[in-house]
mmCIF file of C-alpha atoms in Angstrom:
data_model
loop_
_atom_site.group_PDB
_atom_site.id
_atom_site.type_symbol
_atom_site.label_atom_id
_atom_site.label_comp_id
_atom_site.label_asym_id
_atom_site.label_seq_id
_atom_site.Cartn_x
_atom_site.Cartn_y
_atom_site.Cartn_z
ATOM 1 C CA MET Z 248 0.000 0.000 0.000
ATOM 2 C CA LYS Z 249 2.798 2.378 0.902
ATOM 3 C CA GLN Z 250 4.551 1.726 -2.379
ATOM 4 C CA SER Z 251 1.454 2.434 -4.536
ATOM 5 C CA VAL Z 252 0.708 5.755 -2.774
ATOM 6 C CA ARG Z 253 4.344 6.797 -3.157
ATOM 7 C CA SER Z 254 4.266 5.935 -6.900
ATOM 8 C CA PHE Z 255 1.054 7.886 -7.377
ATOM 9 C CA ALA Z 256 2.548 10.965 -5.654
ATOM 10 C CA ILE Z 257 5.694 10.785 -7.793
ATOM 11 C CA GLY Z 258 3.499 10.583 -10.924
ATOM 12 C CA LEU Z 259 1.518 13.687 -9.936
ATOM 13 C CA PHE Z 260 4.723 15.566 -9.115
ATOM 14 C CA THR Z 261 6.251 14.652 -12.485
ATOM 15 C CA ALA Z 262 3.088 15.669 -14.384
ATOM 16 C CA GLY Z 263 3.032 19.014 -12.583
ATOM 17 C CA ILE Z 264 6.655 19.734 -13.445
ATOM 18 C CA LEU Z 265 6.056 18.847 -17.107
ATOM 19 C CA LEU Z 266 3.027 21.167 -17.299
ATOM 20 C CA LEU Z 267 4.909 24.059 -15.687
ATOM 21 C CA GLY Z 268 7.837 23.515 -18.041
ATOM 22 C CA GLY Z 269 5.505 23.525 -21.055
ATOM 23 C CA ILE Z 270 3.819 26.754 -19.990
ATOM 24 C CA PHE Z 271 7.142 28.394 -19.189
ATOM 25 C CA PHE Z 272 8.784 27.538 -22.524
ATOM 26 C CA PHE Z 273 5.815 27.732 -24.884
ATOM 27 C CA GLY Z 274 3.687 30.391 -23.155
ATOM 28 C CA THR Z 275 -0.099 30.617 -23.142
ATOM 29 C CA GLY Z 276 -0.275 31.550 -26.833
ATOM 30 C CA GLY Z 277 -2.818 34.386 -26.550
ATOM 31 C CA GLU Z 278 -2.856 38.049 -25.683
ATOM 32 C CA LYS Z 279 -4.063 38.966 -22.237
ATOM 33 C CA VAL Z 280 -7.302 40.930 -22.159
ATOM 34 C CA GLU Z 281 -5.858 43.269 -19.543
ATOM 35 C CA ASP Z 282 -3.124 44.349 -21.972
ATOM 36 C CA LEU Z 283 -5.572 45.499 -24.690
ATOM 37 C CA ALA Z 284 -7.121 48.956 -24.894
ATOM 38 C CA ALA Z 285 -10.908 49.333 -24.777
ATOM 39 C CA GLU Z 286 -11.050 50.334 -28.462
ATOM 40 C CA ASP Z 287 -9.120 47.213 -29.451
ATOM 41 C CA LEU Z 288 -11.469 45.040 -27.412
ATOM 42 C CA ILE Z 289 -14.494 46.634 -29.056
ATOM 43 C CA ASP Z 290 -12.997 45.989 -32.497
ATOM 44 C CA LEU Z 291 -12.289 42.344 -31.616
ATOM 45 C CA VAL Z 292 -15.801 41.793 -30.301
ATOM 46 C CA GLU Z 293 -17.385 43.438 -33.360
ATOM 47 C CA GLN Z 294 -15.240 41.288 -35.678
ATOM 48 C CA LYS Z 295 -16.723 38.224 -33.986
ATOM 49 C CA GLY Z 296 -20.202 39.461 -34.965
ATOM 50 C CA TYR Z 297 -21.330 40.933 -31.645
ATOM 51 C CA TYR Z 298 -22.667 44.423 -30.969
ATOM 52 C CA VAL Z 299 -21.249 46.743 -28.327
ATOM 53 C CA LEU Z 300 -23.698 49.114 -26.606
ATOM 54 C CA ASN Z 301 -23.113 51.696 -23.930
ATOM 55 C CA LYS Z 302 -25.439 51.931 -20.937
ATOM 56 C CA GLU Z 303 -27.812 54.466 -22.516
ATOM 57 C CA GLU Z 304 -28.102 52.527 -25.773
ATOM 58 C CA TYR Z 305 -28.785 49.316 -23.854
ATOM 59 C CA ILE Z 306 -31.572 50.886 -21.821
ATOM 60 C CA ALA Z 307 -33.103 52.453 -24.923
ATOM 61 C CA ALA Z 308 -32.963 49.129 -26.759
ATOM 62 C CA SER Z 309 -34.429 47.178 -23.862
ATOM 63 C CA VAL Z 310 -37.321 49.593 -23.476
ATOM 64 C CA GLY Z 311 -37.834 50.192 -27.182
ATOM 65 C CA ASP Z 312 -37.591 53.964 -26.947
ATOM 66 C CA GLU Z 313 -34.784 54.157 -29.458
ATOM 67 C CA SER Z 314 -37.178 54.495 -32.373
ATOM 68 C CA LYS Z 315 -39.205 57.123 -30.529
ATOM 69 C CA THR Z 316 -36.166 59.244 -29.706
ATOM 70 C CA ALA Z 317 -34.740 58.873 -33.202
ATOM 71 C CA SER Z 318 -38.001 60.013 -34.796
ATOM 72 C CA ALA Z 319 -38.279 62.914 -32.334
ATOM 73 C CA GLU Z 320 -34.731 64.029 -33.137
ATOM 74 C CA THR Z 321 -35.426 63.763 -36.870
ATOM 75 C CA ASN Z 322 -38.621 65.798 -36.533
ATOM 76 C CA SER Z 323 -36.900 68.528 -34.532
ATOM 77 C CA LYS Z 324 -34.020 68.679 -37.039
ATOM 78 C CA GLU Z 325 -36.499 68.956 -39.921
ATOM 79 C CA GLU Z 326 -38.379 71.746 -38.161
ATOM 80 C CA ASN Z 327 -35.141 73.614 -37.493
ATOM 81 C CA SER Z 328 -33.992 73.265 -41.099
ATOM 82 C CA GLU Z 329 -37.401 74.439 -42.380
ATOM 83 C CA GLN Z 330 -37.271 77.497 -40.136
ATOM 84 C CA GLU Z 331 -33.726 78.308 -41.235
ATOM 85 C CA SER Z 332 -34.511 77.941 -44.934
ATOM 86 C CA SER Z 333 -37.636 80.103 -44.672
ATOM 87 C CA ASN Z 334 -35.663 82.795 -42.847
ATOM 88 C CA LYS Z 335 -32.958 82.751 -45.516
ATOM 89 C CA GLU Z 336 -35.467 82.920 -48.363
ATOM 90 C CA GLU Z 337 -37.234 85.909 -46.878
ATOM 91 C CA GLY Z 338 -33.953 87.704 -46.308
ATOM 92 C CA ALA Z 339 -35.196 88.796 -42.921
ATOM 93 C CA SER Z 340 -33.001 90.892 -40.721
ATOM 94 C CA LYS Z 341 -31.765 89.789 -37.310
ATOM 95 C CA ASP Z 342 -34.587 91.607 -35.550
ATOM 96 C CA GLN Z 343 -37.237 89.845 -37.598
ATOM 97 C CA GLU Z 344 -35.591 86.471 -36.968
ATOM 98 C CA ASP Z 345 -35.544 87.143 -33.242
ATOM 99 C CA GLU Z 346 -39.215 88.122 -33.310
ATOM 100 C CA THR Z 347 -40.241 84.990 -35.214
ATOM 101 C CA THR Z 348 -38.267 82.705 -32.923
ATOM 102 C CA GLU Z 349 -39.747 84.428 -29.877
ATOM 103 C CA LYS Z 350 -43.244 84.017 -31.302
ATOM 104 C CA ALA Z 351 -42.545 80.375 -32.100
ATOM 105 C CA LYS Z 352 -41.248 79.814 -28.591
ATOM 106 C CA GLU Z 353 -44.320 81.497 -27.117
ATOM 107 C CA GLU Z 354 -46.631 79.398 -29.297
ATOM 108 C CA ASN Z 355 -44.739 76.229 -28.387
ATOM 109 C CA SER Z 356 -44.829 77.109 -24.695
ATOM 110 C CA ASP Z 357 -48.576 77.829 -24.924
ATOM 111 C CA GLU Z 358 -49.122 74.490 -26.675
ATOM 112 C CA ASN Z 359 -46.902 72.724 -24.148
ATOM 113 C CA ASP Z 360 -48.764 74.352 -21.262
ATOM 114 C CA SER Z 361 -52.127 73.234 -22.631
ATOM 115 C CA GLU Z 362 -50.773 69.730 -23.292
ATOM 116 C CA LYS Z 363 -49.362 69.566 -19.764
ATOM 117 C CA ALA Z 364 -52.689 70.700 -18.312
ATOM 118 C CA GLU Z 365 -54.525 68.008 -20.292
ATOM 119 C CA LYS Z 366 -52.019 65.382 -19.191
ATOM 120 C CA LYS Z 367 -52.367 66.443 -15.551
ATOM 121 C CA GLU Z 368 -56.143 66.078 -15.767
ATOM 122 C CA GLU Z 369 -55.761 62.627 -17.297
ATOM 123 C CA LYS Z 370 -53.118 61.627 -14.762
ATOM 124 C CA GLU Z 371 -55.313 62.547 -11.826
ATOM 125 C CA LYS Z 372 -57.902 60.028 -12.977
ATOM 126 C CA THR Z 373 -55.622 57.144 -14.028
ATOM 127 C CA SER Z 374 -55.040 54.102 -11.863
ATOM 128 C CA TYR Z 375 -53.710 50.750 -13.009
ATOM 129 C CA THR Z 376 -53.317 47.289 -11.530
ATOM 130 C CA LEU Z 377 -49.882 46.030 -12.511
ATOM 131 C CA LYS Z 378 -49.527 42.249 -12.709
ATOM 132 C CA ILE Z 379 -45.891 41.194 -12.404
ATOM 133 C CA LYS Z 380 -45.310 37.654 -13.593
ATOM 134 C CA GLU Z 381 -42.329 35.379 -13.114
ATOM 135 C CA GLY Z 382 -39.444 36.258 -15.422
ATOM 136 C CA MET Z 383 -40.532 39.842 -16.193
ATOM 137 C CA ALA Z 384 -37.567 42.158 -16.632
ATOM 138 C CA SER Z 385 -37.532 45.628 -15.124
ATOM 139 C CA SER Z 386 -37.546 47.062 -18.654
ATOM 140 C CA ASP Z 387 -40.785 45.161 -19.392
ATOM 141 C CA ILE Z 388 -42.367 46.545 -16.237
ATOM 142 C CA SER Z 389 -41.244 50.068 -17.147
ATOM 143 C CA SER Z 390 -42.723 49.861 -20.645
ATOM 144 C CA VAL Z 391 -46.051 48.513 -19.292
ATOM 145 C CA LEU Z 392 -46.222 51.400 -16.818
ATOM 146 C CA GLU Z 393 -45.438 53.927 -19.549
ATOM 147 C CA ASN Z 394 -48.070 52.448 -21.876
ATOM 148 C CA ASN Z 395 -50.658 52.810 -19.104
ATOM 149 C CA ASP Z 396 -49.615 56.420 -18.307
ATOM 150 C CA ILE Z 397 -48.390 55.665 -14.792
ATOM 151 C CA ILE Z 398 -44.901 56.989 -15.578
ATOM 152 C CA ASP Z 399 -43.732 59.432 -18.239
ATOM 153 C CA ASP Z 400 -40.489 57.824 -19.396
ATOM 154 C CA ALA Z 401 -39.850 54.073 -19.253
ATOM 155 C CA GLY Z 402 -36.116 54.452 -19.861
ATOM 156 C CA GLU Z 403 -35.734 56.924 -17.031
ATOM 157 C CA PHE Z 404 -37.737 54.722 -14.633
ATOM 158 C CA ASN Z 405 -35.781 51.608 -15.618
ATOM 159 C CA GLU Z 406 -32.527 53.478 -15.023
ATOM 160 C CA TYR Z 407 -33.853 54.570 -11.609
ATOM 161 C CA LEU Z 408 -34.639 50.943 -10.726
ATOM 162 C CA ILE Z 409 -31.158 49.823 -11.761
ATOM 163 C CA ASP Z 410 -29.296 52.700 -10.091
ATOM 164 C CA ASN Z 411 -31.075 52.100 -6.775
ATOM 165 C CA ASP Z 412 -30.935 48.269 -6.980
ATOM 166 C CA TYR Z 413 -34.730 47.910 -7.064
ATOM 167 C CA HIS Z 414 -34.499 45.769 -10.224
ATOM 168 C CA LEU Z 415 -33.162 42.927 -8.056
ATOM 169 C CA LYS Z 416 -35.984 43.181 -5.507
ATOM 170 C CA VAL Z 417 -39.088 43.212 -7.752
ATOM 171 C CA GLN Z 418 -41.755 40.831 -6.429
ATOM 172 C CA ILE Z 419 -44.326 38.773 -8.333
ATOM 173 C CA GLY Z 420 -47.918 39.884 -7.733
ATOM 174 C CA GLU Z 421 -50.561 42.518 -8.424
ATOM 175 C CA TYR Z 422 -50.007 46.147 -7.462
ATOM 176 C CA GLU Z 423 -52.436 49.073 -7.573
ATOM 177 C CA LEU Z 424 -50.616 52.099 -8.993
ATOM 178 C CA THR Z 425 -51.868 55.581 -9.844
ATOM 179 C CA THR Z 426 -50.565 58.455 -11.877
ATOM 180 C CA GLY Z 427 -48.676 61.060 -9.986
ATOM 181 C CA MET Z 428 -46.699 58.510 -7.999
ATOM 182 C CA SER Z 429 -42.982 59.241 -7.860
ATOM 183 C CA HIS Z 430 -40.402 56.737 -9.062
ATOM 184 C CA TYR Z 431 -39.620 56.010 -5.428
ATOM 185 C CA GLU Z 432 -43.260 55.268 -4.583
ATOM 186 C CA VAL Z 433 -43.718 52.952 -7.575
ATOM 187 C CA ALA Z 434 -40.433 51.174 -6.841
ATOM 188 C CA GLU Z 435 -41.361 50.691 -3.185
ATOM 189 C CA ALA Z 436 -44.788 49.365 -4.169
ATOM 190 C CA ILE Z 437 -43.471 46.702 -6.553
ATOM 191 C CA THR Z 438 -40.667 45.555 -4.234
ATOM 192 C CA LYS Z 439 -42.742 44.828 -1.106
#
């Protein structure tokens, strides 16, 4: 018995020395990830067919707001270019341009005020029973709440949940939520 245990130990020792010698002389064969710059890592990952997203892009993609924000940006750019081209065509002086932009701002603020007042009236009346099922992601919950006018921005609420670690504490069940609740109140309600 003593002889077989001793032979086994010598075999393990010899195998270990051979492995260390192989690693020492031949190396690991690959570059270390720690030695590469972030840009190089991104290039390598994209060459493999993967996509690299920053935090904001990930949240927008998970909520589905990317298309909404892109269309809003496009619309605002088109409006700005239309205003600029009309001002150039008219050959208006600086004073006239200032007056038109001030009028446009006043009209927009009046429209925004009336829209906000309408939204406030609607929000006062809205309540919703949220049913959280097993496997629902915080982004899914955020989009459901936005679709039912409980919160204004799903991306912002999802980011709030993640930043304050509520996304890990969400509980399965039914929750009665109303408009006008703060992010904190909604988060506390769904994590009880």
